[in-house]
Short mmCIF file of C-alpha atoms in Angstrom, two decimals:
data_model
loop_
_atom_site.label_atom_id
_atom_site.label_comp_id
_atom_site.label_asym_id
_atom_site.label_seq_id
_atom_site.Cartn_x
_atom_site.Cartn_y
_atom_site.Cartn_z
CA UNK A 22 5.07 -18.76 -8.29
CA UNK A 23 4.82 -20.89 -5.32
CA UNK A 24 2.77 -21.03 -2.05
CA UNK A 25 5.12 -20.72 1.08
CA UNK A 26 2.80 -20.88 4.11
CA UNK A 27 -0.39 -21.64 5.72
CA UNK A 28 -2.41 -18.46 6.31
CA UNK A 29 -3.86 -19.48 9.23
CA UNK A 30 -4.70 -16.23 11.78
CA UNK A 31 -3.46 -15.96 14.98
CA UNK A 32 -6.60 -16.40 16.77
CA UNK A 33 -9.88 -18.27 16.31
CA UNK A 34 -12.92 -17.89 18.79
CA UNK A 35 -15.32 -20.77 19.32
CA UNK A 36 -18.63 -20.79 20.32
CA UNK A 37 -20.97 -24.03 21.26
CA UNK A 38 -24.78 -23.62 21.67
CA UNK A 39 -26.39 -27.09 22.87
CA UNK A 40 -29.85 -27.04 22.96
CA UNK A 41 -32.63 -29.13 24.02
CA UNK A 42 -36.07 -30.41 24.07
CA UNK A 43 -38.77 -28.72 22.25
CA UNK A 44 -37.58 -26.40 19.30
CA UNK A 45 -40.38 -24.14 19.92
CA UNK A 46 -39.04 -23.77 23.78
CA UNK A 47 -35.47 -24.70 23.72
CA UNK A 48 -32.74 -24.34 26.74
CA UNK A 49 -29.94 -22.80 25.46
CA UNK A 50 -26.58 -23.33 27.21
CA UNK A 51 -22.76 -21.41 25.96
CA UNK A 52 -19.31 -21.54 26.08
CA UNK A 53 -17.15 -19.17 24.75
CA UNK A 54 -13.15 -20.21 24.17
CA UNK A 55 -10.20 -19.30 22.49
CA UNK A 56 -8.20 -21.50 19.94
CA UNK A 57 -4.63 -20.03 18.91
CA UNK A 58 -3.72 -21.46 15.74
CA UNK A 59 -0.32 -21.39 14.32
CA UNK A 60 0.99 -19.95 11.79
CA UNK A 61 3.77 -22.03 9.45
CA UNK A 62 7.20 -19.98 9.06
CA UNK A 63 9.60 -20.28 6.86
CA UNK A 64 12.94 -21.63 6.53
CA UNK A 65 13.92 -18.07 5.65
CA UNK A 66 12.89 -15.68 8.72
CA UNK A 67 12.91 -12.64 6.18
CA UNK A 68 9.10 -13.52 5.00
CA UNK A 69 6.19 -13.28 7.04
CA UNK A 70 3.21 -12.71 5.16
CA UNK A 71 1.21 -9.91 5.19
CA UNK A 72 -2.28 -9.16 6.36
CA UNK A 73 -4.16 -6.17 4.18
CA UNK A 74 -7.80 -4.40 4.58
CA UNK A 75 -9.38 -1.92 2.30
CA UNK A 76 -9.46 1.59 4.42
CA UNK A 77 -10.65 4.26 1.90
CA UNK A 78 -12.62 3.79 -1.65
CA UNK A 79 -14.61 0.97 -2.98
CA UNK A 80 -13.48 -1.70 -5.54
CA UNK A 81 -14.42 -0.59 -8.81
CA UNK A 82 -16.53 2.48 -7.82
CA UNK A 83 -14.66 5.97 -9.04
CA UNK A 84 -15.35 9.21 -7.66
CA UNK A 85 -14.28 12.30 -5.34
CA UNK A 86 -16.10 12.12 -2.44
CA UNK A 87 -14.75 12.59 1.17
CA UNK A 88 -16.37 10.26 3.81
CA UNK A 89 -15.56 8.06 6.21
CA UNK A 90 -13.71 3.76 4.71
CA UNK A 91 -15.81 2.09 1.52
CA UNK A 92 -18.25 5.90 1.57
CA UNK A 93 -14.99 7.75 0.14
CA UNK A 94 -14.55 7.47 -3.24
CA UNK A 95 -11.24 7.78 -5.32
CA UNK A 96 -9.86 8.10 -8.79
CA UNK A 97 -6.90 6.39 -10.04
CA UNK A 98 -4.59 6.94 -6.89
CA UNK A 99 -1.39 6.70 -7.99
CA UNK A 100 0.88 7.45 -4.77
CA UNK A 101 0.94 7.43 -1.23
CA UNK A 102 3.06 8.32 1.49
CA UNK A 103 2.59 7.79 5.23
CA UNK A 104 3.64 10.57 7.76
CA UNK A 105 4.57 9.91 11.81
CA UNK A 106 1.36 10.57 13.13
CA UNK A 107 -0.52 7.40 11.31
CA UNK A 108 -1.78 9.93 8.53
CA UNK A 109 -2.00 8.69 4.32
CA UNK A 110 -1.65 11.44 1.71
CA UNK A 111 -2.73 10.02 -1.60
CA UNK A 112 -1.89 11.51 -5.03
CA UNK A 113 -5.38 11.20 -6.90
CA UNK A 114 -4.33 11.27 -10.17
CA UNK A 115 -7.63 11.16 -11.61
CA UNK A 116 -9.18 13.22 -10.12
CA UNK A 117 -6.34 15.88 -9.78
CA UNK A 118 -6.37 16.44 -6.21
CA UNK A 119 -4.05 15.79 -3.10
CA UNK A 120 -6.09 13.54 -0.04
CA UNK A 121 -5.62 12.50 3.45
CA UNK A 122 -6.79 9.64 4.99
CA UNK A 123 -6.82 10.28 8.68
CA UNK A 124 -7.41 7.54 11.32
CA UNK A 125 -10.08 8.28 13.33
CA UNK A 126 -10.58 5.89 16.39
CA UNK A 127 -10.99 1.93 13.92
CA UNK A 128 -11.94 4.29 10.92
CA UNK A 129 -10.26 6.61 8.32
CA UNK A 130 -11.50 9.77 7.17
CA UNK A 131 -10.73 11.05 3.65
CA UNK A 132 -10.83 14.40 2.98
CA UNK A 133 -9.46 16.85 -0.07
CA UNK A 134 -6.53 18.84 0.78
CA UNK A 135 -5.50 20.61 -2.53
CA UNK A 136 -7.08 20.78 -6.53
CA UNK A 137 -10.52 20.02 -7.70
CA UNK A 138 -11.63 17.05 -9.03
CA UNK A 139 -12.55 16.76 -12.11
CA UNK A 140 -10.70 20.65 -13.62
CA UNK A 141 -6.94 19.91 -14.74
CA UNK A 142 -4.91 23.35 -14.04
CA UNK A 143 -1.46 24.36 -13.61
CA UNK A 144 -2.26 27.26 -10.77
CA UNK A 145 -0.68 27.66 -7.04
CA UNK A 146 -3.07 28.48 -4.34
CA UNK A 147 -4.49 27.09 -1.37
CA UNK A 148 -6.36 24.53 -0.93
CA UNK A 149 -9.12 24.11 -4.27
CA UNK A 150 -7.65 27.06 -5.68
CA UNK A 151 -4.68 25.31 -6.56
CA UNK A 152 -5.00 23.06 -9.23
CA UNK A 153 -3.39 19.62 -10.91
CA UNK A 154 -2.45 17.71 -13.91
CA UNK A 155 -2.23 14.39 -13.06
CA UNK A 156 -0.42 14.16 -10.01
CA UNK A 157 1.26 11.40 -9.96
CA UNK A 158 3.37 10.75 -6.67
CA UNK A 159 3.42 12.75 -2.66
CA UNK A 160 6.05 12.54 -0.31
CA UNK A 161 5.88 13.82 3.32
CA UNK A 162 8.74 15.28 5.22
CA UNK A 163 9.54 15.29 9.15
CA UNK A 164 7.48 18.97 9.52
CA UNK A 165 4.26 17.67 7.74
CA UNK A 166 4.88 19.26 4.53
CA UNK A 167 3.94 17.32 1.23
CA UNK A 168 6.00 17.10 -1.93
CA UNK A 169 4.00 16.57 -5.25
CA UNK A 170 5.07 15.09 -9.01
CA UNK A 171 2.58 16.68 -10.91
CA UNK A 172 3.25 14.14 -13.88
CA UNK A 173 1.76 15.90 -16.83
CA UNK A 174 2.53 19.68 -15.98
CA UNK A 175 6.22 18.61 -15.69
CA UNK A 176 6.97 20.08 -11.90
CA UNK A 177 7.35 19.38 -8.58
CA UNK A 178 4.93 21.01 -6.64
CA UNK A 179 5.18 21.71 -2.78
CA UNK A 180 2.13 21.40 -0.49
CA UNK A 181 2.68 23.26 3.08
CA UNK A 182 -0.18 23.47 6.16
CA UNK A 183 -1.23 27.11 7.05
CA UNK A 184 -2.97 26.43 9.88
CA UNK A 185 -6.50 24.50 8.66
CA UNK A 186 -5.18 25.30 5.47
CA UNK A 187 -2.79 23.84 2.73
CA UNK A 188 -0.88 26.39 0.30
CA UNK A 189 0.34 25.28 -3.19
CA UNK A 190 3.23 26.09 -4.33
CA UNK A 191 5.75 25.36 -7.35
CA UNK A 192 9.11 24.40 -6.64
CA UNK A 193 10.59 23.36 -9.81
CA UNK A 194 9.90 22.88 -13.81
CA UNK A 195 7.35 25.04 -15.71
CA UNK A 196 3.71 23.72 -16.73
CA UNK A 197 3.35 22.67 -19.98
CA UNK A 198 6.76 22.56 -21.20
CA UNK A 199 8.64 19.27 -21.62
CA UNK A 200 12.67 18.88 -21.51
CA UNK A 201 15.32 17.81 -19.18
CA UNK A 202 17.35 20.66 -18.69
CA UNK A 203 19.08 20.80 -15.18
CA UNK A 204 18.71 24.51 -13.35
CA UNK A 205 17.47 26.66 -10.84
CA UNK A 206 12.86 26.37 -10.02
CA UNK A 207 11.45 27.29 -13.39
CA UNK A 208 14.60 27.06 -15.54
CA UNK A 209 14.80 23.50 -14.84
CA UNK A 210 12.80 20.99 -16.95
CA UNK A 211 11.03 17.34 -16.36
CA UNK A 212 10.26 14.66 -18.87
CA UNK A 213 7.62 13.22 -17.06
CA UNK A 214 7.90 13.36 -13.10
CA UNK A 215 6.37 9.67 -11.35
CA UNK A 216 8.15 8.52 -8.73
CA UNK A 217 9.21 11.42 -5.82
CA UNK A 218 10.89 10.88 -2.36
CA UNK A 219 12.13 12.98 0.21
CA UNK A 220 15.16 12.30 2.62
CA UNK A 221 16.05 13.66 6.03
CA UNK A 222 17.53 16.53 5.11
CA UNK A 223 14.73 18.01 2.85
CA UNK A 224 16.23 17.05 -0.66
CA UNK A 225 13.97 15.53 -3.06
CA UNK A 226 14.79 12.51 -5.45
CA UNK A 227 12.62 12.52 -8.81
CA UNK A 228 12.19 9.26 -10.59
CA UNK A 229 11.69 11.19 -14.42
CA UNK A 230 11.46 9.69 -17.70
CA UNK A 231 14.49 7.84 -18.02
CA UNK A 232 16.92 9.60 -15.06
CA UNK A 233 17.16 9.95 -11.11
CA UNK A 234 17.14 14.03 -10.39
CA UNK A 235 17.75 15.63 -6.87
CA UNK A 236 16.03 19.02 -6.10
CA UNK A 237 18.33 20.87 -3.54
CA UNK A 238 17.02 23.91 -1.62
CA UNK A 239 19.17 26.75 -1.48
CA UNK A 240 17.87 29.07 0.39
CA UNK A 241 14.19 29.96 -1.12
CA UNK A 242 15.39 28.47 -3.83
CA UNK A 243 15.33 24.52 -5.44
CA UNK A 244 18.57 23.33 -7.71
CA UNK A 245 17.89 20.42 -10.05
CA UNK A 246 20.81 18.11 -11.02
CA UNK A 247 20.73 14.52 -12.93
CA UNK A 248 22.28 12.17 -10.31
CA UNK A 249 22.07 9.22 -12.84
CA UNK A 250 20.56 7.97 -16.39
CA UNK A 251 20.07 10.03 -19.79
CA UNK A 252 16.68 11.36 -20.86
CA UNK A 253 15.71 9.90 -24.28
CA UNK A 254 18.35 6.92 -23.62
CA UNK A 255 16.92 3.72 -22.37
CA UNK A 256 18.04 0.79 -21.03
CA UNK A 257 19.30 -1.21 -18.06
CA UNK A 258 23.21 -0.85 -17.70
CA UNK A 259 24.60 -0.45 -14.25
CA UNK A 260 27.37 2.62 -14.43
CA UNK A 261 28.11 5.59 -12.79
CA UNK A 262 25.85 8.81 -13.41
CA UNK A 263 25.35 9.56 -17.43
CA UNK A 264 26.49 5.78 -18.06
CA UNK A 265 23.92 4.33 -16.20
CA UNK A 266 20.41 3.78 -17.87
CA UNK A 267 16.92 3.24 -16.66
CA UNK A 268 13.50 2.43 -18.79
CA UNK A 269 10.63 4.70 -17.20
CA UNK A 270 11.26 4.05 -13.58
CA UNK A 271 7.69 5.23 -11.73
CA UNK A 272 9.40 4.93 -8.15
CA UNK A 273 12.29 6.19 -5.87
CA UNK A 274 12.50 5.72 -2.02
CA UNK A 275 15.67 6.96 -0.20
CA UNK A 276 17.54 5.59 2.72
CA UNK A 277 19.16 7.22 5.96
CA UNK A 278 22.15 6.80 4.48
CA UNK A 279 21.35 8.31 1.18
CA UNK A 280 21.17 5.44 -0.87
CA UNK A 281 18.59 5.31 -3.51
CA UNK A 282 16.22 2.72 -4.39
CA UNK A 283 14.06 3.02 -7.34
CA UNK A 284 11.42 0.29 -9.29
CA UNK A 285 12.79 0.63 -12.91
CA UNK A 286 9.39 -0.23 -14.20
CA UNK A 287 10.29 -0.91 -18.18
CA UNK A 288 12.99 -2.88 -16.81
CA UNK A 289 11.30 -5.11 -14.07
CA UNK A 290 13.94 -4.72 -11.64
CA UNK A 291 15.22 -2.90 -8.54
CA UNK A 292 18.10 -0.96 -8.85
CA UNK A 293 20.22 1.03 -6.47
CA UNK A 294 21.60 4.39 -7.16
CA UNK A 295 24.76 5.19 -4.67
CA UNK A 296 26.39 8.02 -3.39
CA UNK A 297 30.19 7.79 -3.87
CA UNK A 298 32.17 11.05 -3.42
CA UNK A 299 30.04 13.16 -5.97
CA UNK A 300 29.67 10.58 -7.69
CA UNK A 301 26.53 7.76 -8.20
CA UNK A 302 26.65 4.51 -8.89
CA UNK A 303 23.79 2.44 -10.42
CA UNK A 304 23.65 -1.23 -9.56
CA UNK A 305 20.61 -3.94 -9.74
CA UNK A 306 19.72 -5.47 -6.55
CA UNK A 307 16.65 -7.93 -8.55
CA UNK A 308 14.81 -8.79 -11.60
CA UNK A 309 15.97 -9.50 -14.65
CA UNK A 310 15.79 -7.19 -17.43
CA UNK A 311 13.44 -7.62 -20.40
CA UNK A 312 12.08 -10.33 -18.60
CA UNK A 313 8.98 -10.77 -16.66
CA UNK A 314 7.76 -13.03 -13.83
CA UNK A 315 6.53 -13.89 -10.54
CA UNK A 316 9.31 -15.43 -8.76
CA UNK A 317 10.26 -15.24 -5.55
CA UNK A 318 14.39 -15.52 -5.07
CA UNK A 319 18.03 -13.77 -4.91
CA UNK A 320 18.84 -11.44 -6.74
CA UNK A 321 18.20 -11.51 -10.56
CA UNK A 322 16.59 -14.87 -10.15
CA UNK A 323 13.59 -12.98 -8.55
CA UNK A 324 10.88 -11.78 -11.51
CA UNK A 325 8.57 -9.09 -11.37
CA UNK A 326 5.83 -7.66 -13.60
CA UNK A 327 5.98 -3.86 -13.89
CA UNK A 328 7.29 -2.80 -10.37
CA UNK A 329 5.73 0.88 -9.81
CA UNK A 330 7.27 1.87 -6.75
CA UNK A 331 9.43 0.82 -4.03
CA UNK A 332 9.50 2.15 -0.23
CA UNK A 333 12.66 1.33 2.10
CA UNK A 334 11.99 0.87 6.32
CA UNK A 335 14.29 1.68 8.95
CA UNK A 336 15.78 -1.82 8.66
CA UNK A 337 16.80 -1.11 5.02
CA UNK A 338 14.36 -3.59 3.96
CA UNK A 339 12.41 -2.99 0.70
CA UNK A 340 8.96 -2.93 0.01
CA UNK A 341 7.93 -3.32 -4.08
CA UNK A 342 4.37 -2.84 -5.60
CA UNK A 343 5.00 -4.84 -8.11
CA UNK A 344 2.09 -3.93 -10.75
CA UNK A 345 1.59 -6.53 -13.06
CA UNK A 346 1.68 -9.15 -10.64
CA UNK A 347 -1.06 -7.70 -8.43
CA UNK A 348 1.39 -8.58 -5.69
CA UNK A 349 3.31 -6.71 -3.12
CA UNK A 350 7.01 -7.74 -2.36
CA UNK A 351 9.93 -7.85 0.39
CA UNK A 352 13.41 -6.93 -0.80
CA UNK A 353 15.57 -8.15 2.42
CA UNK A 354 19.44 -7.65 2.43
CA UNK A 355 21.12 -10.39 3.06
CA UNK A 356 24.99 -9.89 3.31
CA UNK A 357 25.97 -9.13 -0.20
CA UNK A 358 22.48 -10.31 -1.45
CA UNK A 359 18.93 -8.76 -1.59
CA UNK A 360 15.99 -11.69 -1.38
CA UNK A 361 12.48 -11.13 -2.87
CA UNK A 362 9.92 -12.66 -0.95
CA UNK A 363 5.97 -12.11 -1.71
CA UNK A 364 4.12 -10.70 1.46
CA UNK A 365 0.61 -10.37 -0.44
CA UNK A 366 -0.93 -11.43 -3.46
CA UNK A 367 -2.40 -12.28 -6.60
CA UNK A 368 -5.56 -13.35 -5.08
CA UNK A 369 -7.70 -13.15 -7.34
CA UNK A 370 -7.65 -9.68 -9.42
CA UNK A 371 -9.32 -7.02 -7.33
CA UNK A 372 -9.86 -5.81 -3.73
CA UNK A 373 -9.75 -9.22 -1.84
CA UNK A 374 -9.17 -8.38 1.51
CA UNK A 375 -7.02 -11.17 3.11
CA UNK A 376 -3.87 -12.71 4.40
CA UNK A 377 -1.02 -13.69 2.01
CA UNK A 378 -1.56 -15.16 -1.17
CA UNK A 379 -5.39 -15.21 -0.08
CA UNK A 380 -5.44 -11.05 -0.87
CA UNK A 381 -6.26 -9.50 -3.77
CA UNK A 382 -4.99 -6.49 -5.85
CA UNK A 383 -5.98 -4.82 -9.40
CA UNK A 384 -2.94 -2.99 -9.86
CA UNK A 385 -0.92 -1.96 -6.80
CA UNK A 386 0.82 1.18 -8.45
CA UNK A 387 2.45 2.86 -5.09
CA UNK A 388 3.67 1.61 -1.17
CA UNK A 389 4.71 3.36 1.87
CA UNK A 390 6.10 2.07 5.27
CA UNK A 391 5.49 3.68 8.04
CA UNK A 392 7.51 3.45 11.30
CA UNK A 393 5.97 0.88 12.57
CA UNK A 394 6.29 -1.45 10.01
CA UNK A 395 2.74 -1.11 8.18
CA UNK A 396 2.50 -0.85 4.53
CA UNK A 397 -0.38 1.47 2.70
CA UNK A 398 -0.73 0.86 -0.78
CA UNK A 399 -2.62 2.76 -3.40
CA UNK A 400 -4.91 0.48 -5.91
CA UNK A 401 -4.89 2.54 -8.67
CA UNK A 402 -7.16 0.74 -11.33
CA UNK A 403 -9.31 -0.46 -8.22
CA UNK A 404 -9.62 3.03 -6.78
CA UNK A 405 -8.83 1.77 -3.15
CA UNK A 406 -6.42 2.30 -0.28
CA UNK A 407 -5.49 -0.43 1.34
CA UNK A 408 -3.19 -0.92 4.60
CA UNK A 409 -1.29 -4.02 5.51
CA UNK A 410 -0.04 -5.55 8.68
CA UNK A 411 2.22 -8.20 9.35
CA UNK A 412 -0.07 -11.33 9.82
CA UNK A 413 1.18 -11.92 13.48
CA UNK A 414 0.37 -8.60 14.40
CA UNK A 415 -3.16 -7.80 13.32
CA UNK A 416 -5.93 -7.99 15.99
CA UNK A 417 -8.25 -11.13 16.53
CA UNK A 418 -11.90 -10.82 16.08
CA UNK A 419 -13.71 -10.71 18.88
CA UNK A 420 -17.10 -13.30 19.06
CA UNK A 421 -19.90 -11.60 21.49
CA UNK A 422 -21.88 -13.98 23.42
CA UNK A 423 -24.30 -15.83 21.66
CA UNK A 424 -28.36 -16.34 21.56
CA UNK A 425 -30.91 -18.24 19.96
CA UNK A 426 -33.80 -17.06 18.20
CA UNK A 427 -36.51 -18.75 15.88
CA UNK A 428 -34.41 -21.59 16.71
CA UNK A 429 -31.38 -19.92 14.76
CA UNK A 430 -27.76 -19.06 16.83
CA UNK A 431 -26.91 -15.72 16.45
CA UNK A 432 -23.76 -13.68 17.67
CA UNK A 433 -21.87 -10.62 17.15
CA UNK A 434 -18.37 -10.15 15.64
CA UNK A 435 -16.22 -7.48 16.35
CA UNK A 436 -12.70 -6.48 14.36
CA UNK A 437 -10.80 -3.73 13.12
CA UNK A 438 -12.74 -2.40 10.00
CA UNK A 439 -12.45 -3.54 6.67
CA UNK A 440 -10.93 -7.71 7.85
CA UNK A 441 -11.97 -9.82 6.34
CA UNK A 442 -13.38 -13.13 8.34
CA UNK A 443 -14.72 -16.29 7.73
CA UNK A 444 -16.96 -18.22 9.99
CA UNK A 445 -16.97 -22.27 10.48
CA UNK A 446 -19.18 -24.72 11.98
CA UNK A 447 -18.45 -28.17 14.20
CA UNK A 448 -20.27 -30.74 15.88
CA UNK A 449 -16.84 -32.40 17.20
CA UNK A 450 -14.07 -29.88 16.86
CA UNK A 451 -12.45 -31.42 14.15
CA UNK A 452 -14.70 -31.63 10.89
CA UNK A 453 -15.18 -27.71 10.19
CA UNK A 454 -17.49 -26.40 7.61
CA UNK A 455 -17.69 -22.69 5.77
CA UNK A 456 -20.86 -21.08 7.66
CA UNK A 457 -20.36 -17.54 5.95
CA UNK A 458 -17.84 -14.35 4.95
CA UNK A 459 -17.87 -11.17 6.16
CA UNK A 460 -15.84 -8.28 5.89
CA UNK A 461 -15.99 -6.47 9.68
CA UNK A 462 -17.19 -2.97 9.76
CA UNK A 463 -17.25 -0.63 12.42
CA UNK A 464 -18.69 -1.30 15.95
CA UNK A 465 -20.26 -5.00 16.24
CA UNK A 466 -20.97 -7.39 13.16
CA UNK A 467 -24.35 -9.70 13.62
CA UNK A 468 -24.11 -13.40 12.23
CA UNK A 469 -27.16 -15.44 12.31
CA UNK A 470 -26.55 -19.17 11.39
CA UNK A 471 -27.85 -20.23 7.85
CA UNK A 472 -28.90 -23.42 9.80
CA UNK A 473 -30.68 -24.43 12.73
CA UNK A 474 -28.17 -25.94 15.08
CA UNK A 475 -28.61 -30.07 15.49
CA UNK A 476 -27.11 -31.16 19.10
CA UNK A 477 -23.81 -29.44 20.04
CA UNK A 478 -22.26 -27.09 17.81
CA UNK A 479 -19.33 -25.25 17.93
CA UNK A 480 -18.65 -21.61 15.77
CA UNK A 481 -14.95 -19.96 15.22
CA UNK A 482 -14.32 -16.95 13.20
CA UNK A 483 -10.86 -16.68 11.47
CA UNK A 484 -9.14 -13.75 9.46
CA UNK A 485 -9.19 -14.73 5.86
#
């Protein structure tokens, strides 16, 4: 893999603190200033890089509590989906529950909508009296209403607001019983349910075992059909319908249009699935299969490592959590041709808040866009949620006037929750030294200098 840009921020703030005479009694004189810093493009103006923060869970700490960013605790979160209001509805696999995330002013509230953590079940109900089997993947529709693959009881579960409350309800498949029979709610069968999306309409695309489904309502009713692939027949031809075949694809995400997208996981590519007549036609848009890699490119000369899901934005532009990299990726069309570009990633493994290559990710298992162009991505062996902006878009930390006490400079930082920031040192503006990390939490951030200042010196804090 190579580097592509400088992940410089947008904004640095300087402070300079000059002080004199006696250290024990020292005049203290400041300047605050703002230094933009550039950030390197691309020959290519589909990549920009990404910036991402953690906004619910805690690296490497499991659990099912509700609170308020790093105090909520997750369990293997394996989807997420992103509604119009700003709102991320997680899939907790391990713990067997439906959450929300809710922004609340800089913060982000989780709280449990449906099942119990820790009690595996197969019953409707509303709210904790509706349990789970490893859910696995949530979609969200234009009226608020969630759609749920609940992977290992075979159905599709729906998940509607009743006022404060949220009623489960099966659409489609029966617990415990395995197959891949198409039909009507219960007389239809799943092989293993993981990727789910939901298009304008209200029809709902099932990533299962080996084939593409589509759940039709008619009336009260839901019809499953195969659209494309053949349960218990792997592989990676492109075809039309039966001909085509897929090896466990995790992730669907569906256009306005209709087209399909899905992350062929097995395969480590991105294929399309087409609507032509009543027909569909499977073709691969990038990877290779049976090969894995890294690569940025067009087309099959891209690599990835275990893609688990794929979203699609307005634009038609794709966004890939590609697994086994720890990176996510951009799938731009371009004419005939689809171009992989990394926005984020590898980091080192784990929840490295960050810009670009400079962020870290366990296993990203699961990506949503929302309308504004913001990804949310579920961390499922890290147990974290983490949002990401486009680099040139995320907010500069503010510095706070500084003092000096004990003859030590000291100032505030303030930032949306969860960025991470460095902070550097000068005595001339050009030679910068590391003074200290922090990652910005709510309301103002204190930094007290590890040294005490010699003659002029000058402080910036930059997103990392």
């Amino acid at each position: 893999m190579s580097t592509k840009t400088s992940h410089h921020p947008r904004l640095a703030v300087v402070a300079e603190t000059k002080t004199m005479g006696n250290p024990a009694c020292q005049m203290v004189g400041t300047m605050i200033a703002l230094a933009l810093t550039a950030i390197q493009g691309l020959a290519q103006s589909v990549y920009s890089p990404y910036t991402f923060i953690t906004i619910a869970g805690k690296a490497g700490i499991t659990g099912s509590t509700d609170g308020t960013n790093s105090a909520a605790r997750l369990y293997v979160p394996s989807g997420v989906a992103a509604d119009t209001n700003g709102n991320v509805f997680v899939a907790d696999a391990g713990n067997n529950t439906i959450r929300k995330v809710t922004p609340v002013g800089a913060n982000w509230v989780v709280t449990t909508l449906a099942g119990r953590a820790g009690i595996s079940g197969d019953a409707d109900g509303t709210n904790s009296a509706a349990l789970y089997n490893s859910p696995y993947a949530v979609a969200v529709d234009s009226a608020d209403n969630l759609y749920v693959a609940d992977w290992l009881n075979y159905t599709i579960r729906k998940v509607t607001p009743v006022g404060t409350n949220w009623v489960v309800t099966t659409l489609a498949g029966k617990a415990g019983v395995r197959g891949s029979a198409d039909g009507t709610n219960s007389a239809a069968r799943f092989d293993g349910p993981e990727g789910l999306a939901v298009d304008s309409a209200g029809n709902l695309y099932v990533a299962d075992s080996a084939t593409i489904r589509k759940m039709t309502p008619v009336g009260t009713n839901w019809a499953v059909t195969t659209l494309a692939g053949r349960t218990g027949n792997t592989g990676s031809a492109d075809g039309t319908n039966g001909a085509a075949r897929f090896n466990s694809p995790a992730g669907v995400a569906v256009d306005s249009a209709g087209n399909l997208y899905v992350a062929d996981t097995g395969n480590n590519t991105i294929r399309k699935v087409t609507p032509v007549g009543t027909n569909w036609v499977v073709t691969t848009l990038a990877g290779r299969a049976g090969i894995s890699g890294d690569a940025d490119g067009t087309n099959s000369a891209a690599l990835y490592s275990i893609p688990g899901a794929v979203a699609v934005d307005s634009a038609g532009n794709l966004y890939v959590a590609d697994t086994g990299n720890g990176m996510i990726r951009k799938v731009t069309p371009m004419g005939t041709n689809w171009v992989v570009r990394t926005l984020a990633g590898p980091g080192l493994p784990g929840s490295l808040d960050g810009t670009g290559s400079a962020a870290g990710f366990f296993s990203p298992f699961s990506v949503a866009v929302d309308s504004a162009g913001n990804l949310y991505v579920a961390d499922f062996r890290d147990d974290t949620i983490r949002k990401g902006f486009p680099a040139g878009s995320v907010p500069a930390p503010i510095l706070r006037p500084p003092s000096l006490s004990a003859g030590r400079l000291g100032f505030g930082i303030s930032g949306l929750p969860g960025l991470a920031v460095k902070i550097e040192s000068s005595g001339d503006l050009s030679s910068w030294q590391l003074a200290g990390t922090s990652i910005l939490e709510g309301g103002t951030n204190y930094f007290v200098s590890p040294i005490q200042p010699q003659g002029a010196r000058f402080y910036r804090v930059q997103v990392r």
